[in-house]
Short mmCIF file of C-alpha atoms and ligand atoms in Angstrom, two decimals:
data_model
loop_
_atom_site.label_atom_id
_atom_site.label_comp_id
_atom_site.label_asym_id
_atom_site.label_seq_id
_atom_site.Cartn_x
_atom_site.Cartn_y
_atom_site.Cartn_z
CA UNK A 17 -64.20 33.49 6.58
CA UNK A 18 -61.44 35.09 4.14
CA UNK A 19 -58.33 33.76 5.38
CA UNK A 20 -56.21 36.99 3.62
CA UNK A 21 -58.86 39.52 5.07
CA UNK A 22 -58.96 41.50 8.02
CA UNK A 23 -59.07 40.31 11.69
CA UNK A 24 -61.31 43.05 12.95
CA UNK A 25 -60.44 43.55 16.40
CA UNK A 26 -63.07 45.61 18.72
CA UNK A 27 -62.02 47.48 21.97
CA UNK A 28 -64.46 48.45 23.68
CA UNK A 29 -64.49 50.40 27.97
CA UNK A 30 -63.60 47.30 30.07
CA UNK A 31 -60.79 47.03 31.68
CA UNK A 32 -58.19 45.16 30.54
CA UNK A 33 -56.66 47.36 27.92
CA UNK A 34 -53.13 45.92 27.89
CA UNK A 35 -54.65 42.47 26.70
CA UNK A 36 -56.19 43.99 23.46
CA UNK A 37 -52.41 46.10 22.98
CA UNK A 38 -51.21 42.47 22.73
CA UNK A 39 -53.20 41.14 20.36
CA UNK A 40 -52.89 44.00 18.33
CA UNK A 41 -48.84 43.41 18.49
CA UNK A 42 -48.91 39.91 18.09
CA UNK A 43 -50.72 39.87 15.32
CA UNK A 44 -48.69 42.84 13.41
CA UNK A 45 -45.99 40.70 13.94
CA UNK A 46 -48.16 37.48 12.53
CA UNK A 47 -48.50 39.74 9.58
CA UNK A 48 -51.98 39.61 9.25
CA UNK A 49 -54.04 42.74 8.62
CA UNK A 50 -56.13 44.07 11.50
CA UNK A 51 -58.78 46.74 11.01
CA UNK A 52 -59.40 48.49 14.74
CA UNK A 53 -62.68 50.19 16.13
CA UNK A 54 -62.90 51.88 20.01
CA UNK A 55 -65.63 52.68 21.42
CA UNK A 56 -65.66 56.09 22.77
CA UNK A 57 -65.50 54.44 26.47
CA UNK A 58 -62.55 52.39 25.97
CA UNK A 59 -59.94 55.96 25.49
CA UNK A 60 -60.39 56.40 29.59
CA UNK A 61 -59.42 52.80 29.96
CA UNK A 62 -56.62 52.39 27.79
CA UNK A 63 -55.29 55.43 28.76
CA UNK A 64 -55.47 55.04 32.92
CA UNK A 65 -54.05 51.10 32.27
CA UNK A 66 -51.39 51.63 29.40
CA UNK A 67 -51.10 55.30 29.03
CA UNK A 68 -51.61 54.71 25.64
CA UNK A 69 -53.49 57.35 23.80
CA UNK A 70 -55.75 56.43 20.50
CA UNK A 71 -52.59 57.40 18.53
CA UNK A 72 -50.35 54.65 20.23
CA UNK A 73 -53.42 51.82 20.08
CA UNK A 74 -53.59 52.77 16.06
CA UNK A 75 -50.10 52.12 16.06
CA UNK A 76 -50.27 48.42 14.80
CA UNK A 77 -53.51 48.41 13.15
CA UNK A 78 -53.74 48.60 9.50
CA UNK A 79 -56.76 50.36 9.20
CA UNK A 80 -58.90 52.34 11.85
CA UNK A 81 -62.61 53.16 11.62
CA UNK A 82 -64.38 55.89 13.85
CA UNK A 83 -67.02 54.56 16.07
CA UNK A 84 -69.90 56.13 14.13
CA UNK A 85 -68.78 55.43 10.92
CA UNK A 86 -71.81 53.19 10.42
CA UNK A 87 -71.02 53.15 6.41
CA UNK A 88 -67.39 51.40 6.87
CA UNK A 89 -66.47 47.97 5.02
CA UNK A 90 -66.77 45.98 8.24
CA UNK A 91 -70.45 46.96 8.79
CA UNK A 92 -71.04 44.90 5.68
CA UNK A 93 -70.94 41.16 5.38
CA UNK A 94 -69.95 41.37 1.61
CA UNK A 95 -66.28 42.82 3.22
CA UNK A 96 -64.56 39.46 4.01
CA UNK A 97 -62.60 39.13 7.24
CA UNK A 98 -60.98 36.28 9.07
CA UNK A 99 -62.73 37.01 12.09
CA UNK A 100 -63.09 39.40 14.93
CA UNK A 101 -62.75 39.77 18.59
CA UNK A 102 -63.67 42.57 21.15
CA UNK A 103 -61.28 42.58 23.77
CA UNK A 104 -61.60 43.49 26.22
CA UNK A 105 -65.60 43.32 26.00
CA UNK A 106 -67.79 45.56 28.59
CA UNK A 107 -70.90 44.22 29.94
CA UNK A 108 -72.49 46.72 27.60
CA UNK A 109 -71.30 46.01 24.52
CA UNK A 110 -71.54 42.32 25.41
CA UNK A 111 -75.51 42.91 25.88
CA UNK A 112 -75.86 45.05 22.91
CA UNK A 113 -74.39 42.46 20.79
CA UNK A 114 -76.33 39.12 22.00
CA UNK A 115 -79.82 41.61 21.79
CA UNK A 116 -79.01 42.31 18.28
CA UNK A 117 -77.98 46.01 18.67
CA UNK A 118 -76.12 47.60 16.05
CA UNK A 119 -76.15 51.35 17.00
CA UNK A 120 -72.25 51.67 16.39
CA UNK A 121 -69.53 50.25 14.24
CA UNK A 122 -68.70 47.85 16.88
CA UNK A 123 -71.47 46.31 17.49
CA UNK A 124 -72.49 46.28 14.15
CA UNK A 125 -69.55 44.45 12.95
CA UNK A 126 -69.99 41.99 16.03
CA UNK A 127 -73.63 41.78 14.52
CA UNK A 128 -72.41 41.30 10.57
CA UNK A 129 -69.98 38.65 11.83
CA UNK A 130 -72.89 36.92 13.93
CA UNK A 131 -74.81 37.19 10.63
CA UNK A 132 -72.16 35.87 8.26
CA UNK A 133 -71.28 32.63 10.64
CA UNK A 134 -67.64 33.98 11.00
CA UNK A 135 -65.47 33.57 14.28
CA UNK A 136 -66.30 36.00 16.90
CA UNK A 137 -64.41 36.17 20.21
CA UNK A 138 -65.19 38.45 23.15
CA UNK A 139 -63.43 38.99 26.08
CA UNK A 140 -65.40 40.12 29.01
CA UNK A 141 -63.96 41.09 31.85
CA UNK A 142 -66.26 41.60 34.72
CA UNK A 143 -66.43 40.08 38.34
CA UNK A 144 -68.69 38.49 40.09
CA UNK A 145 -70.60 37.94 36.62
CA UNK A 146 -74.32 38.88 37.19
CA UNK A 147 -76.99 36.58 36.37
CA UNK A 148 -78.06 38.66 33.61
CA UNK A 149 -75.01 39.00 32.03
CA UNK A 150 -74.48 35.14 32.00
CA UNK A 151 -77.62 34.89 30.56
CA UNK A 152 -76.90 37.11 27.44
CA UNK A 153 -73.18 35.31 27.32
CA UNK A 154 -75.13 32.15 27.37
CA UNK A 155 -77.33 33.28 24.29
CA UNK A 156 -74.04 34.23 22.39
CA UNK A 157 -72.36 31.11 22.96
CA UNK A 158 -75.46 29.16 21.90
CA UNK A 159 -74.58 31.36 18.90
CA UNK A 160 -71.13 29.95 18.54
CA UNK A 161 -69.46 32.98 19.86
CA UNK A 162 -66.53 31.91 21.99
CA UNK A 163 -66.80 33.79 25.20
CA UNK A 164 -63.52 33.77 26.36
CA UNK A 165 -63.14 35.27 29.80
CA UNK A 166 -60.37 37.09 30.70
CA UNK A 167 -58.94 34.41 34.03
CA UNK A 168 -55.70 33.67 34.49
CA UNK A 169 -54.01 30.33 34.21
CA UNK A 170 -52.58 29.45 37.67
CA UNK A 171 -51.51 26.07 36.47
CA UNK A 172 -48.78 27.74 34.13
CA UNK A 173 -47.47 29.45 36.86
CA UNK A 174 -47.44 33.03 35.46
CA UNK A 175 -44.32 35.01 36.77
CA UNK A 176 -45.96 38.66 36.25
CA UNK A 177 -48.98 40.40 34.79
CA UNK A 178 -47.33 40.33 31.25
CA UNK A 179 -47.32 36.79 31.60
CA UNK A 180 -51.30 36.69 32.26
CA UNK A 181 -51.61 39.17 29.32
CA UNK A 182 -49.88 37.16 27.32
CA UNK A 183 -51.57 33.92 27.59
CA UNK A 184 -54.92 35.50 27.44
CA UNK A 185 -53.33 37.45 24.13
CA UNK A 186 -52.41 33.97 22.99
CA UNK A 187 -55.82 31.95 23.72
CA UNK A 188 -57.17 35.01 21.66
CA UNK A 189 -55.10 34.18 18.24
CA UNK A 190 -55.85 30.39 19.11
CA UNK A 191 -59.38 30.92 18.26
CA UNK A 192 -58.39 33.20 15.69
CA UNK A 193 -56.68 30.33 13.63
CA UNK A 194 -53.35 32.49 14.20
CA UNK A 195 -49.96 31.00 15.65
CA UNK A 196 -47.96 32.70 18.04
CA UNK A 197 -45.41 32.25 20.63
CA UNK A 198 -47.58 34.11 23.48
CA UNK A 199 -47.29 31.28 26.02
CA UNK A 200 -46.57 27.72 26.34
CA UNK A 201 -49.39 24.83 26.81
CA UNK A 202 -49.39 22.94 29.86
CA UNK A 203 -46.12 20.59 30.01
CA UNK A 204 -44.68 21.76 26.49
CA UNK A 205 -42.78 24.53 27.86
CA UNK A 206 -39.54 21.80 28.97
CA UNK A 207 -39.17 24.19 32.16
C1 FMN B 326 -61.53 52.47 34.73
C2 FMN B 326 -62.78 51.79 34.24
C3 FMN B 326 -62.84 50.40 34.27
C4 FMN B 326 -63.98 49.74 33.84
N1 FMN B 326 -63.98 48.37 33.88
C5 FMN B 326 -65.04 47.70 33.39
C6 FMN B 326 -65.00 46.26 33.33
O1 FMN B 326 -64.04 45.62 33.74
N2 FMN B 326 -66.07 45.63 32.79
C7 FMN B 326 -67.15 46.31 32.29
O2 FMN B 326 -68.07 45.66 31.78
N3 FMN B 326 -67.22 47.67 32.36
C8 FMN B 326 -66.19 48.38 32.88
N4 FMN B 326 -66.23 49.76 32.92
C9 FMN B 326 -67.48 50.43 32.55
C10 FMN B 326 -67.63 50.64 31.04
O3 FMN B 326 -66.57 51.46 30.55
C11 FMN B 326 -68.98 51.31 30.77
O4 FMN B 326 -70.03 50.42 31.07
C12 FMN B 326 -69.12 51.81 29.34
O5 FMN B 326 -70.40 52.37 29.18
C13 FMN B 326 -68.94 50.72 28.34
O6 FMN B 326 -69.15 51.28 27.06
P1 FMN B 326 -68.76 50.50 25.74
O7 FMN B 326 -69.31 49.13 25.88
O8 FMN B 326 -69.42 51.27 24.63
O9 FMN B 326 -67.28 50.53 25.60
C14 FMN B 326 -65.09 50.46 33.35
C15 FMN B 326 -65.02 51.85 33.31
C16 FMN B 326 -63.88 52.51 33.74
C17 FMN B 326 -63.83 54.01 33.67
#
């Protein structure tokens, strides 16, 4: 892990779009650098649950690769990052990574970071989970990836969506190694 490089964050067609806008916010306003990659399925998701075009996702990233662009700095594991996370992470791209598939940038630099032993966090968002996508979730965590699933914390007593967002925004940059203000742990919040 370089702790001044790049938190590579990977968006990929699940839903739960707004959750990756708020990582992407909260760690702009962390200051620390984040270089974005879409997959081509995630602009139809984005767009129908933010209305954000690729333009307004870009907005707080530092540096933007193209899906394809098999040759960029993060499909190496001589570029040094501080980590990455895919959020939210389809089925697909989840299966793709934990078979070893590299086809696109995104998967690739899920694969470099599996390769390197850095900290990679995916967020899958898919319900009921199907038997064999808990088995290749399984694999990944066996791995050391942190699968962290995109549920809600009823015992915080979330007021609104944003809330939810933001606490799954904010488990995110725990694992990360980045502080935040996203939400309050249980019985710290005074309130
Ligand atoms: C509106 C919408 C919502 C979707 N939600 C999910 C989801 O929650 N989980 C999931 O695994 N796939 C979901 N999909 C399907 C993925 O987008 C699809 O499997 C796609 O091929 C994933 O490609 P990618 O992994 O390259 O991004 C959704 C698709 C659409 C259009």
């Amino acid at each position: 892990m370089q702790e001044d490089g790049p938190v590579v964050v990977g968006v990929s067609g699940a839903s739960g779009a707004p959750i990756a806008v708020k990582v992407l916010e909260a760690l702009h306003a962390a200051h620390v650098p984040v270089a974005l990659v879409t997959s081509e399925a995630s602009a139809e998701v984005v767009r129908e649950e933010t209305g954000l075009d690729r333009t307004g996702l870009e907005r707080y990233a530092d540096t933007v690769y193209d899906d394809s662009d098999l040759g960029a700095p993060i499909a190496s594991g001589s570029y040094g990052t501080r980590g990455m996370v895919v959020v939210p992470c389809s089925s697909s791209t989840a299966a793709k990574i934990a078979l070893g598939l590299a086809d696109t940038l995104l998967t690739r630099a899920a694969h470099v970071h599996l390769k390197e032993r850095r900290t990679l966090v995916l967020v899958p968002r898919e319900t009921p989970l199907p038997t064999i996508l808990l088995r290749r979730l399984a694999t990944l965590s066996e791995l050391g990836v942190v699968i962290l699933v995109a549920a809600p914390a009823y015992y915080l007593k979330p007021r609104s969506i944003d809330d939810v967002t933001s606490y799954l925004a904010g488990k995110v940059l725990d694992h990360l190694g980045v502080s935040h203000r996203l939400y309050q742990g249980w019985k710290t919040g005074g309130t």
